[in-house]
Structure formats: C-alpha cells, structure tokens
Amino acid sequence: MATNPKTEPEVNASPATAAASSNFLRDIIREDLRAGKYTHVQTRFPPEPNGYLHIGHAKAICLDFGLADEFGGKTNLRFDDTNPEKEEQEYVDSILDDVRWLGFEWDGLYYASDYFGQLYDWAIKLIKDGKAYVDDLTAEQVRDFRGSLTAPGVESPYRNRSVEENLDLFERMRAGEFPDGTRTLRAKIDMASPNLNLRDPIMYRILHASHHRTGDKWCIYPMYDYAHGQSDSIEKVTHSMCTLEFADHQPLYRWYIEQLGIFPSQQIEFDRLNLTYTLLSKRKLLQLVNEGHVHGWDDPRMPTISGIRRRGYTPEAIRNFVTAVGVSRTNGTTDLAMLEHFLREDLNRRAPRAMAVLRPLKLVIDNYPEGQLEELEAVNNPEEPAAGTRQVPFSRELYIEQDDFRETPPPKYFRLSPGREVRLRYAYLVTCTGVVKNGQGEVVEIHCTYDPATRGGNTPDGRKVKATIHWVSAAHAVNAEVRLYDTLFAKPDPNQTEEGQDFMSNLNPNSLEVVPQAKLEPSLANRAVGTRFQFERLGYFCVDPDTAPGKPVFNRTVALKDTWAKIEKAGQGR
Ligand code: ATP
Ligand code: MG
C-alpha cells in the first residue's frame, strides 16, 4: 500500500536545492571560488538536438542548473548543433519544453551554430600559427592512419603543407569547391600521443547539407570536439560538467583553448545515469521509435522526459531521485525501483484518491431497495486533509474487481467468497450469498446482502472484517480505457543478449496491456489531460492525451507496491 512518510528518507523538494547532498562537483566549485580560480559560476546544459531528452539528461540538467543556482551562478542552455544530418527543429522544441517542465529556466539560450563564424576565424588563426592543416586523406584513411592504443599513428603525407597552401585550400573547402569527404582540416598536434584524441584530430569536414539553423550558408562543419570547448569558452562557462566518456577529450578541449588563448573553461566529468530495464541512449531510443516498437518518443514506456511526463511522473519526483542518486566517478546502474520509489513518495502526497474497477464483476445487493441512491462521503487524500471529501454514488448494483472474489478461497484469501463478509470502502459491510454462472461455469454476477447499520464502514457491534474492497456504482460508472505498463525490456540489462542478437531481442512483449472497459467513479469523467489520481488499491494513474470527450483514457503511472522500500530495508540499494 501507500508508503509511510515517517520511514521515508529525507529528500529535497525544490530545484534550488536539488543538488544539495554532498558531491564532489560542488566541492570543486567551492574550492575554485575560494582559491580565486574563478570569480563567478557559469554552467551550461549542452544537448545535441538529435533526439528527445531522457532521464539521464535529467540528471545532467539538475546538476548544471542546481549547482549554478547554489553558488548564485547562471546556466545557459546551448544546443550543440554541429551535425546537420541528424538534427531537427522538432528536437530543439521538445528539449526546451522538457527543461522547463523539469522546473528550470536558462539564462542564455545559445546554439553552437551561432559560433560557426567565430570557430571558422579561429581555424584560420590555427592554420596561420602552423597548428592546423588541410588533409587530402579520406575520413577512412585518417582513421587507418590514426593507429590504436598499442600502435602509434602515422603522419599524413599532407601534414607539412605550407601555411599559404592550407589557407587557400581551407578557403576553397568553405567555398564549396570540393565534394563531401574529400578533404578535412586537422589540428597539428601529435600522431604519437598516447591519447588518440590528440593524434591530429579532424576539426572540419566537408558536408553539403542544410543545417536546421544556418541553412545552406556552410558546406563545412566543425567537429563536435572542435566546437564544444570553445563554445564553453565563448560563454565564459567556468564549470563544464559532462559525463565520463568525455574525460579523454578534455586534453583536446584544453589544447584548443590554450592555443587560442581564450577563456579557460574547466571540464569536470561525472558518471552517466543508467537504469535497469531500460536504455538511455538516444540512438537506441530512436531505433525503437523508427521501427515502431513504441508509439513515438513520448510513449509512456519510454525513459524520455516526454514519455515519463505523459505516463504521469512529476518533475519533483525526478529531481528528488536525481539528488538521491548523487554523483560518482565510476559508471554504475541504478535500480529502476529506486526511481519508482521517489515517484510513489511524491504521488502519495499529492494525488487525490478515487475508485475505479479495472476488471469488473457485477455485485447485486439483494436487500438494498431498488432505485435507491445514496451519496457516500469519501476522503480525497488522507495525506492532505485540506483536499477534503467528495460524494460517491452508491446503489443496489455495483462493480467490484474480479480479483476480489473467489468461489473457493485459498488460504489467507480474506476478500469476498460465498458466506464471507467484507467492507465496501466508504459504504457498507456486505455478505456474499450466492453467485450466477454462465454456460461455461464462470461466475458472472455475485449476490450479497448488506447490513444497513454499517453505513460508512463501521460496525456498531464491533465485529471485524478482514478485507475492504473498492467498488463503483454500476449505473453511475464511467467507461474508460486504462493502459497498464510493464518495463520496456524484460532484462535488467537490455544490452545483455545472446550471441548474434541485439537489445531488440530483450523487448518485453507484455510492456503494454490495454484494459478496454474499466469502470470509474463519476468524478473521474472529463478530467484534464495530465491530472493524476490514486485509484485505490490499484496504483497511480493519470489522464492520457488520447482522451476524447466521453472516452477517457488513463495511464497507470506506477502500481502501489514499493519494491524499492523493501530492497532498501534489506540494504541492497545501489
Ligand atoms: P545519448 O547517449 O543518449 O545520445 P549524449 O551524451 O549523446 O546522450 P547529449 O545531447 O550530447 O547526449 O547530452 C547532453 C548532456 O547530457 C551531456 O553533457 C551529457 O554528458 C549529458 N548526458 C547524456 N546522457 C546522460 C546520462 N545517461 N546521464 C547523465 N548525463 C547524461
Ligand atoms: Mg553527445
């Protein structure tokens, strides 16, 4: 059932303090300010607009915005849009939406493409300084010449061109004289460096492709590694926080900044968020969308911000989760149950309760007057008295869950069965007196009698019943489609596959179950998209955008059972 607030760990609720638990990023910033390395704090969140943001990005966002905020600093949102072939305005728009929804507002909004002119001028400077050259090798040859971790690289035969020749060729690359892929501009660093990123990395490639912002102005595009560090520097970013896979690139970013003598941004790496039963890679998520395994980026099974938002997650739950996960310098995997724990904890506080029956079984109260209607008082949220109460209609014919009746009850089954008395939530105690079966011998209707003295669920004689079940008045029920979700992948690590298979083989075939004819209490009709409820005993639900007038659609956000609380108790958390 619902979690007990007294046993929950302390969490921070506001975005300003979302990163307030101890972490080494904060320690570094504090020390840099103390030592006078920087006099201000400027961070940035730098997504590439080639997909929708996912919960891993939420971690980066909370750190970038949260830490800057703590030190009175600023945070830019910058689109690292150096790759025209994979980038689209749709992604830009979704990212803006998602960052705002998480609760953050950026100071500057920039695009790496804003800096294409400056980056070009800097490339010219590096050429003039003898630190960059035009290479006629193809990208493939460049790769072959680069060597490996064990073999040194081989210098390109074009490495020692004159400055004049390089300037001429680079200008002609820009002017569109050469076909795609025929030449590159490379930094002249060190082909024997143990760090492969320093073996004369490519700075520019030729690509006659339209860019989502600069259109056809450019036919040469800077590589991410040539654009990223200088973009930080242009924005006077002090602490450029990113995930661990960029650690090996840091010396290259520094090299460019030092050669150009520009503002020294400091990169600091932290661990990527990984979650069990899902994937946090835009490339793989795109594949799921493109191949139709999910119904778009905002499918409620997706770990995207737009997916989990549609599913009913709250920004507070995500921020609290990210704070609790913390940061480290080694990559690990976090239990999905931990995310769900923070979700339940937040929804328990805020979601009004309601009654809904997913798999209806008709219950007829034989001694209840036909045509009689009572409005019974139900509590909206036991966690929040101010939420008040509402009236729920009660009548002779009700729906209960099929699961709440067993003709032959197994041991420890205390719900309804012939001869057994149970409490109907907020209503009366009823005793099962008989069943009606169809031709196949299945129970299609159950009959009961009620005790009029137990209105509201109390027993004047003090007798006890062991179960309370939920119900909906049949004549007043609202029909709805309810979508139940299971994990998108069947394995904790979706990338763990049989030989010759890929992560697709681990898709969970039962990740979506549609309940077509659920019965809802009437207060649930016509609720706004995104409204969240706890359906008593069933979980947290929210109104899906597919809802149409008279045809409500609800998503189950998460079931009530909190496996994380159990895991945590057993000390098996991350
Ligand atoms: P993906 O692998 O999903 O494509 P990415 O790193 O290529 O992710 P970017 O748009 O470049 O995506 O990411 C923007 C920022 O978010 C980067 O600073 C990156 O380090 C950070 N980030 C991306 N994925 C995660 C993650 N799983 N956990 C924490 N931060 C992440
Ligand atoms: Mg990236």
XYZ file of C-alpha atoms and ligand atoms in Angstrom:
606
model
C 0.000 0.000 0.000
C 0.957 3.635 0.169
C 4.332 4.381 1.671
C 4.609 5.635 5.201
C 6.140 9.112 5.197
C 7.777 8.546 8.579
C 10.009 5.815 7.217
C 10.993 7.636 4.029
C 14.471 9.100 3.586
C 14.730 12.876 3.707
C 14.643 14.420 0.248
C 14.886 17.916 -1.093
C 11.908 19.258 -2.924
C 12.937 22.493 -4.609
C 15.038 22.816 -7.766
C 17.359 25.221 -5.983
C 18.415 22.538 -3.555
C 18.099 19.601 -5.929
C 21.839 19.027 -5.761
C 22.259 19.836 -2.101
C 23.553 16.475 -0.891
C 27.302 16.055 -0.766
C 29.008 15.690 -4.119
C 32.485 16.230 -5.474
C 31.305 18.625 -8.181
C 30.151 21.015 -5.503
C 33.445 20.610 -3.661
C 35.404 21.528 -6.794
C 33.303 24.617 -7.462
C 33.580 25.756 -3.873
C 37.344 25.284 -3.920
C 37.745 27.113 -7.263
C 35.883 30.102 -5.875
C 37.862 30.039 -2.672
C 41.184 29.828 -4.494
C 40.185 32.603 -6.871
C 40.440 30.419 -9.970
C 37.059 31.805 -10.956
C 35.098 34.712 -9.566
C 31.733 33.612 -10.939
C 29.951 30.341 -11.630
C 28.610 29.753 -15.115
C 27.397 26.341 -16.231
C 25.593 25.118 -19.316
C 23.478 22.183 -20.391
C 24.618 21.267 -23.913
C 22.247 18.811 -25.630
C 22.696 17.788 -29.206
C 19.267 18.230 -30.839
C 19.281 14.765 -32.374
C 16.662 13.141 -30.172
C 14.430 13.678 -27.159
C 15.886 14.099 -23.690
C 15.812 11.113 -21.368
C 16.031 10.617 -17.628
C 19.839 10.521 -17.889
C 19.775 14.042 -19.266
C 17.572 14.992 -16.316
C 20.493 14.147 -14.074
C 22.817 16.415 -16.057
C 20.192 19.178 -16.091
C 19.656 19.020 -12.326
C 23.414 19.207 -11.759
C 24.071 22.028 -14.229
C 21.197 24.184 -13.051
C 21.150 23.102 -9.420
C 24.831 23.675 -8.716
C 24.986 27.036 -10.503
C 21.966 28.110 -8.517
C 23.572 27.130 -5.245
C 26.519 29.418 -5.938
C 24.472 32.305 -7.296
C 25.652 31.434 -10.805
C 23.981 31.167 -14.174
C 23.173 28.347 -16.550
C 22.900 28.503 -20.303
C 21.031 26.118 -22.478
C 23.175 25.522 -25.528
C 22.332 23.295 -28.433
C 25.476 21.619 -29.672
C 24.198 21.511 -33.219
C 27.287 20.701 -35.245
C 25.841 17.741 -37.117
C 23.283 18.954 -39.688
C 22.330 15.482 -40.840
C 20.789 14.282 -37.598
C 19.403 17.440 -36.118
C 15.908 18.816 -36.313
C 13.795 21.645 -35.001
C 11.360 19.123 -33.501
C 14.105 18.009 -31.137
C 15.008 21.576 -30.223
C 11.380 22.323 -29.333
C 10.983 19.187 -27.253
C 14.203 19.914 -25.344
C 13.073 23.463 -24.482
C 9.781 22.033 -23.241
C 11.393 19.299 -21.199
C 13.916 21.532 -19.431
C 11.142 23.923 -18.436
C 8.901 21.093 -17.316
C 11.689 19.810 -15.050
C 11.491 23.193 -13.343
C 14.466 25.095 -14.742
C 14.805 28.358 -16.609
C 18.006 29.078 -18.528
C 19.828 32.380 -18.565
C 21.247 32.386 -22.099
C 19.803 30.297 -24.922
C 22.522 29.580 -27.466
C 23.410 27.342 -30.360
C 26.892 26.155 -31.259
C 25.874 27.153 -34.784
C 25.791 30.772 -33.532
C 29.548 30.392 -33.240
C 30.291 28.916 -36.677
C 31.763 32.243 -37.844
C 33.974 32.598 -34.774
C 35.058 28.966 -34.975
C 35.992 29.484 -38.608
C 38.089 32.529 -37.745
C 39.826 30.546 -35.041
C 40.552 27.783 -37.527
C 42.232 30.364 -39.765
C 44.298 31.520 -36.790
C 45.411 27.971 -36.029
C 46.377 27.489 -39.690
C 48.376 30.730 -39.647
C 50.101 29.611 -36.453
C 51.083 26.350 -38.141
C 48.775 24.367 -35.864
C 46.243 23.146 -38.401
C 46.419 21.725 -41.923
C 44.216 20.599 -44.745
C 44.421 16.883 -45.305
C 43.505 15.186 -48.576
C 43.130 11.778 -46.942
C 39.595 10.449 -46.785
C 37.984 10.085 -43.377
C 38.565 6.352 -43.656
C 42.258 6.831 -44.349
C 42.515 9.280 -41.481
C 41.101 6.591 -39.238
C 43.561 3.992 -40.544
C 46.499 6.347 -40.098
C 45.461 7.124 -36.555
C 46.838 3.895 -35.140
C 45.464 2.333 -31.976
C 46.061 2.200 -28.255
C 49.015 -0.098 -28.949
C 50.185 1.226 -32.322
C 51.330 4.819 -32.861
C 49.699 6.869 -35.588
C 51.220 7.615 -38.947
C 51.620 11.194 -40.117
C 49.639 12.184 -43.160
C 51.678 12.995 -46.278
C 49.825 16.348 -46.322
C 50.772 17.287 -42.784
C 53.532 19.658 -43.693
C 51.805 21.822 -46.254
C 52.692 25.497 -46.173
C 50.505 27.960 -44.345
C 49.623 29.596 -47.680
C 48.540 26.338 -49.266
C 46.470 25.445 -46.182
C 44.755 28.844 -46.148
C 43.979 28.555 -49.848
C 42.596 25.021 -49.593
C 40.565 25.716 -46.455
C 39.034 28.793 -48.052
C 38.135 26.705 -51.099
C 36.661 23.982 -48.866
C 34.424 26.639 -47.430
C 33.572 27.998 -50.873
C 32.178 24.606 -51.867
C 34.833 23.635 -54.437
C 35.276 20.098 -53.149
C 32.859 17.211 -52.803
C 31.872 15.789 -49.418
C 34.519 13.816 -47.644
C 37.408 14.667 -49.967
C 39.321 16.848 -47.505
C 39.400 17.725 -43.841
C 41.022 20.360 -41.684
C 43.067 18.748 -38.925
C 44.765 20.059 -35.830
C 48.523 19.509 -35.912
C 49.210 18.042 -32.500
C 50.987 14.715 -32.083
C 50.494 11.489 -34.037
C 52.376 9.585 -31.334
C 50.282 10.798 -28.427
C 49.047 8.033 -26.129
C 45.695 9.850 -26.221
C 44.099 9.081 -29.580
C 42.096 12.275 -29.431
C 45.333 14.237 -29.757
C 46.506 12.431 -32.910
C 45.770 15.309 -35.266
C 42.004 15.271 -34.748
C 39.722 16.458 -37.521
C 38.438 19.995 -36.962
C 36.294 20.435 -40.080
C 34.726 18.150 -42.624
C 33.074 18.949 -45.925
C 29.341 18.301 -45.861
C 26.948 19.824 -48.360
C 23.973 19.546 -46.054
C 21.352 22.031 -44.924
C 21.541 22.961 -41.281
C 18.389 23.467 -39.199
C 19.522 26.994 -38.366
C 22.213 28.121 -40.788
C 20.520 26.631 -43.856
C 22.962 26.358 -46.764
C 25.364 29.008 -45.545
C 28.014 26.433 -44.720
C 29.250 23.347 -46.530
C 31.985 22.696 -43.996
C 31.005 21.870 -40.429
C 33.124 21.838 -37.265
C 33.506 18.553 -35.440
C 31.857 18.357 -32.023
C 35.289 18.236 -30.363
C 36.406 21.396 -32.142
C 33.195 23.266 -31.259
C 32.395 22.165 -27.738
C 35.270 23.549 -25.670
C 35.363 26.882 -27.500
C 31.588 27.249 -27.199
C 32.030 26.884 -23.439
C 34.822 29.423 -23.546
C 32.799 31.951 -25.557
C 30.067 31.746 -22.930
C 32.611 32.086 -20.110
C 31.498 28.767 -18.733
C 33.508 28.078 -15.610
C 32.495 24.528 -14.778
C 31.648 22.459 -17.816
C 30.155 19.316 -16.337
C 29.715 16.289 -18.537
C 29.713 12.522 -18.414
C 32.770 10.327 -18.026
C 33.100 9.299 -21.662
C 34.360 12.804 -22.407
C 37.292 12.547 -19.977
C 39.682 11.523 -22.758
C 38.571 14.505 -24.811
C 39.372 17.010 -22.116
C 43.081 17.389 -23.101
C 41.975 18.268 -26.626
C 39.472 20.891 -25.451
C 42.225 22.354 -23.317
C 44.678 22.312 -26.220
C 42.361 24.404 -28.406
C 41.668 26.848 -25.598
C 45.380 27.234 -24.847
C 46.432 27.642 -28.477
C 43.750 30.273 -28.974
C 44.434 31.998 -25.647
C 40.750 32.217 -24.762
C 38.739 31.936 -21.524
C 39.728 28.737 -19.702
C 36.589 26.745 -19.031
C 37.155 23.757 -16.779
C 35.590 20.427 -17.692
C 34.636 18.042 -14.882
C 33.273 14.570 -15.526
C 30.685 12.597 -13.580
C 29.022 9.235 -14.055
C 26.210 8.632 -16.521
C 22.897 7.573 -15.135
C 21.957 4.057 -16.175
C 18.715 2.429 -15.115
C 17.765 -1.219 -15.032
C 15.182 -2.471 -17.554
C 15.668 0.470 -19.872
C 18.165 2.107 -22.203
C 19.455 5.657 -22.052
C 20.935 6.092 -25.491
C 19.318 8.425 -27.977
C 20.457 6.279 -30.866
C 18.748 3.191 -29.491
C 15.643 5.082 -28.425
C 15.406 6.496 -31.947
C 15.576 2.960 -33.299
C 12.680 1.911 -31.044
C 10.641 4.829 -32.388
C 11.577 4.329 -36.026
C 10.891 0.602 -36.004
C 7.532 1.083 -34.324
C 8.279 -0.843 -31.127
C 6.811 2.113 -29.231
C 4.288 4.725 -30.284
C 6.666 7.663 -30.559
C 9.189 9.438 -28.340
C 6.503 10.227 -25.772
C 5.248 6.676 -25.442
C 4.707 6.248 -21.680
C 7.035 3.234 -21.705
C 9.962 5.331 -22.939
C 12.566 6.685 -20.479
C 12.330 10.027 -22.252
C 11.242 13.074 -20.267
C 8.239 13.403 -22.570
C 7.403 9.705 -22.121
C 7.542 9.672 -18.350
C 5.717 13.006 -18.197
C 2.889 11.531 -20.254
C 2.963 8.500 -18.021
C 2.324 10.729 -15.002
C 5.735 11.295 -13.431
C 6.202 14.586 -11.629
C 9.250 16.844 -12.003
C 9.629 16.798 -8.215
C 9.911 13.011 -8.182
C 12.604 13.113 -10.845
C 14.580 15.839 -9.102
C 14.387 14.049 -5.763
C 15.531 10.848 -7.410
C 18.479 12.539 -9.091
C 19.527 14.101 -5.791
C 19.384 10.744 -4.071
C 21.377 9.025 -6.810
C 24.219 11.539 -6.388
C 27.359 11.627 -8.495
C 30.444 9.472 -8.664
C 33.481 8.942 -10.845
C 32.606 5.452 -11.943
C 29.639 4.369 -14.008
C 27.083 2.085 -12.426
C 23.473 1.131 -12.838
C 20.630 2.329 -10.659
C 17.657 0.167 -9.849
C 14.505 1.311 -11.655
C 12.699 0.546 -8.394
C 14.522 3.471 -6.801
C 13.089 5.895 -9.351
C 9.633 4.429 -8.769
C 10.089 4.801 -5.046
C 10.580 8.565 -5.367
C 7.663 8.718 -7.742
C 5.332 6.972 -5.293
C 6.550 9.092 -2.459
C 5.639 12.258 -4.331
C 2.361 10.986 -5.764
C 1.286 9.690 -2.383
C 1.477 13.245 -1.135
C -0.316 14.922 -3.975
C -2.598 12.510 -5.827
C -6.293 12.583 -4.876
C -7.807 9.164 -4.319
C -10.636 7.752 -6.396
C -12.261 4.394 -7.019
C -12.008 2.539 -10.295
C -12.576 -1.077 -11.250
C -10.331 -2.431 -13.982
C -11.832 -5.897 -14.468
C -15.462 -5.541 -13.494
C -17.595 -8.209 -11.824
C -21.235 -7.300 -11.128
C -22.310 -7.379 -7.470
C -26.022 -7.161 -6.631
C -27.183 -6.320 -3.087
C -30.466 -8.181 -2.864
C -31.797 -6.446 0.273
C -30.904 -2.923 -0.942
C -34.022 -1.095 -2.210
C -34.276 -0.987 -5.979
C -33.943 2.526 -7.387
C -32.413 3.882 -4.170
C -29.338 6.129 -4.447
C -27.087 7.271 -1.626
C -24.224 9.727 -1.802
C -21.459 8.489 0.467
C -18.611 10.600 1.715
C -15.118 9.625 0.584
C -11.786 11.116 1.652
C -9.871 12.758 -1.200
C -6.408 12.439 0.219
C -5.585 11.035 3.657
C -2.129 12.656 3.319
C -3.647 16.081 2.860
C -6.725 16.890 4.969
C -7.188 20.177 3.072
C -8.061 18.137 -0.013
C -11.421 17.485 1.652
C -14.014 14.891 0.764
C -16.319 14.084 -2.123
C -19.623 12.297 -2.619
C -19.634 8.891 -4.301
C -22.921 7.396 -5.510
C -23.935 4.011 -4.090
C -26.763 1.817 -5.330
C -28.051 -1.743 -5.495
C -25.809 -2.846 -8.355
C -22.090 -2.311 -8.192
C -18.902 -3.402 -9.917
C -16.054 -4.891 -7.974
C -12.763 -6.358 -9.230
C -12.921 -9.940 -10.435
C -9.824 -10.475 -8.286
C -11.725 -9.543 -5.166
C -13.948 -12.603 -5.371
C -13.048 -16.297 -5.196
C -15.650 -19.000 -5.204
C -13.200 -21.259 -3.400
C -10.885 -19.021 -1.411
C -7.271 -20.187 -0.991
C -5.694 -19.963 2.471
C -5.118 -16.345 3.579
C -7.537 -15.017 0.973
C -9.767 -12.695 3.014
C -11.736 -10.955 0.314
C -15.182 -11.909 -0.888
C -16.284 -15.545 -1.192
C -19.576 -17.316 -0.529
C -20.675 -16.750 3.080
C -17.887 -14.216 3.730
C -18.455 -10.629 4.883
C -16.242 -7.732 3.683
C -16.318 -3.947 3.839
C -17.107 -1.913 0.761
C -14.859 1.146 1.038
C -16.727 4.181 2.469
C -20.006 2.212 2.224
C -21.351 -0.861 3.993
C -20.424 -4.361 5.011
C -21.789 -6.970 2.640
C -22.010 -10.747 2.871
C -21.900 -12.958 -0.207
C -24.987 -15.114 -0.501
C -24.651 -16.659 -3.949
C -23.301 -16.474 -7.490
C -24.674 -16.570 -11.025
C -22.651 -18.502 -13.603
C -22.678 -18.516 -17.386
C -22.808 -21.579 -19.638
C -19.043 -22.086 -19.233
C -19.376 -22.223 -15.462
C -17.737 -18.834 -14.969
C -19.041 -16.537 -12.252
C -20.658 -13.536 -13.960
C -22.533 -11.996 -11.052
C -22.430 -12.259 -7.303
C -25.219 -11.660 -4.859
C -24.921 -10.191 -1.403
C -26.904 -8.766 1.453
C -25.820 -5.610 3.228
C -26.074 -4.548 6.847
C -27.787 -1.118 6.906
C -26.282 -0.450 10.349
C -22.738 -0.336 8.897
C -23.055 2.832 6.805
C -19.626 4.409 6.332
C -17.977 1.051 7.045
C -18.305 0.931 10.854
C -19.772 -1.945 12.816
C -21.918 -0.893 15.790
C -21.385 -4.297 17.408
C -17.615 -4.079 16.939
C -17.356 -7.141 14.716
C -14.341 -7.186 12.442
C -13.909 -7.997 8.778
C -10.531 -8.734 7.308
C -10.887 -7.034 3.949
C -12.013 -3.732 2.498
C -12.580 -3.671 -1.238
C -13.284 -0.869 -3.694
C -16.334 -0.632 -5.940
C -18.146 1.568 -8.417
C -21.909 2.002 -8.738
C -22.901 0.253 -11.973
C -25.493 2.780 -13.105
C -23.134 5.681 -12.494
C -19.897 4.173 -13.765
C -17.874 5.951 -16.425
C -16.358 3.628 -19.012
C -12.699 4.227 -19.678
C -9.702 2.738 -21.402
C -6.871 2.121 -18.984
C -3.326 1.384 -20.121
C -1.143 -0.679 -17.833
C 2.591 -0.725 -18.350
C 5.370 -3.101 -17.548
C 9.071 -2.494 -18.157
C 10.005 -1.921 -21.786
C 12.688 -4.585 -21.598
C 12.451 -7.985 -19.989
C 16.047 -7.998 -18.671
C 17.660 -5.700 -16.108
C 20.419 -5.063 -18.644
C 18.779 -4.862 -22.076
C 22.202 -4.917 -23.729
C 22.942 -8.381 -22.366
C 21.994 -10.592 -25.285
C 22.565 -13.949 -26.871
C 25.308 -14.101 -29.469
C 24.230 -12.502 -32.739
C 21.267 -10.673 -31.194
C 20.879 -7.082 -30.152
C 18.923 -5.250 -27.469
C 15.721 -5.573 -29.507
C 15.643 -9.257 -28.595
C 15.116 -8.227 -24.974
C 11.996 -6.164 -25.582
C 9.237 -7.144 -23.179
C 6.277 -8.338 -25.297
C 3.935 -7.533 -22.405
C 5.043 -3.967 -21.755
C 1.605 -2.600 -22.625
C -1.732 -4.032 -21.565
C -4.879 -2.211 -22.597
C -7.919 -2.578 -20.360
C -10.730 -1.502 -22.683
C -13.709 -1.258 -20.350
C -12.702 -0.129 -16.917
C -15.448 1.337 -14.702
C -14.661 4.611 -12.984
C -16.447 6.562 -10.299
C -18.260 9.518 -11.905
C -15.900 12.188 -10.501
C -13.268 10.859 -12.910
C -15.209 11.849 -16.024
C -13.959 14.808 -18.066
C -10.745 15.398 -16.178
C -7.986 17.416 -17.792
C -5.136 15.658 -19.562
C -2.295 15.045 -17.135
C -4.474 15.020 -13.995
C -3.164 12.446 -11.534
C -5.056 10.173 -9.166
C -4.501 7.252 -6.943
C -7.035 4.603 -7.894
C -7.470 2.972 -4.528
C -5.622 -0.322 -4.231
C -4.518 -0.210 -7.893
C -1.838 2.433 -8.208
C -1.311 5.934 -9.519
C -2.946 6.923 -12.775
C -3.149 9.985 -14.971
C -5.260 11.193 -17.859
C -3.616 10.476 -21.216
C -3.687 12.956 -24.132
C -5.585 10.332 -26.176
C -8.602 11.127 -24.005
C -11.594 12.352 -26.010
C -14.937 13.722 -24.792
C -16.864 10.807 -23.301
C -13.876 8.483 -23.866
C -11.400 8.910 -21.054
C -8.030 7.202 -21.332
C -5.875 6.698 -18.247
C -2.270 5.574 -17.907
C -1.088 3.689 -14.902
C 1.933 5.684 -13.789
C 3.070 3.119 -11.247
C 1.487 0.401 -9.147
C 1.298 0.800 -5.387
C 3.723 -1.864 -4.304
C 7.015 -0.315 -3.381
C 9.686 -2.888 -4.069
C 12.384 -0.297 -3.538
C 11.426 0.261 0.083
C 11.943 -3.461 0.595
C 15.230 -3.531 -1.239
C 16.415 -0.562 0.754
C 15.406 -2.164 4.010
C 17.407 -5.205 3.067
C 20.386 -2.934 2.350
C 20.650 -3.939 -1.280
C 20.284 -0.497 -2.827
C 22.798 0.837 -5.263
P 22.945 9.794 -25.740
O 23.976 8.758 -25.477
O 21.642 9.497 -25.134
O 22.824 10.168 -27.173
P 24.513 12.134 -25.414
O 25.572 12.284 -24.392
O 24.996 11.879 -26.760
O 23.473 11.056 -24.938
P 23.882 14.907 -25.459
O 22.725 15.586 -26.061
O 25.203 15.158 -26.041
O 23.540 13.375 -25.472
O 23.908 15.152 -23.904
C 23.795 16.408 -23.308
C 24.397 16.351 -21.931
O 23.731 15.362 -21.152
C 25.867 15.976 -21.974
O 26.573 16.841 -21.113
C 25.893 14.572 -21.471
O 27.081 14.344 -20.758
C 24.661 14.501 -20.564
N 24.118 13.139 -20.515
C 23.734 12.372 -21.564
N 23.332 11.160 -21.164
C 23.450 11.143 -19.803
C 23.195 10.173 -18.785
N 22.735 8.954 -19.076
N 23.429 10.518 -17.503
C 23.888 11.749 -17.190
N 24.141 12.692 -18.097
C 23.945 12.423 -19.396
Mg 26.615 13.527 -27.152
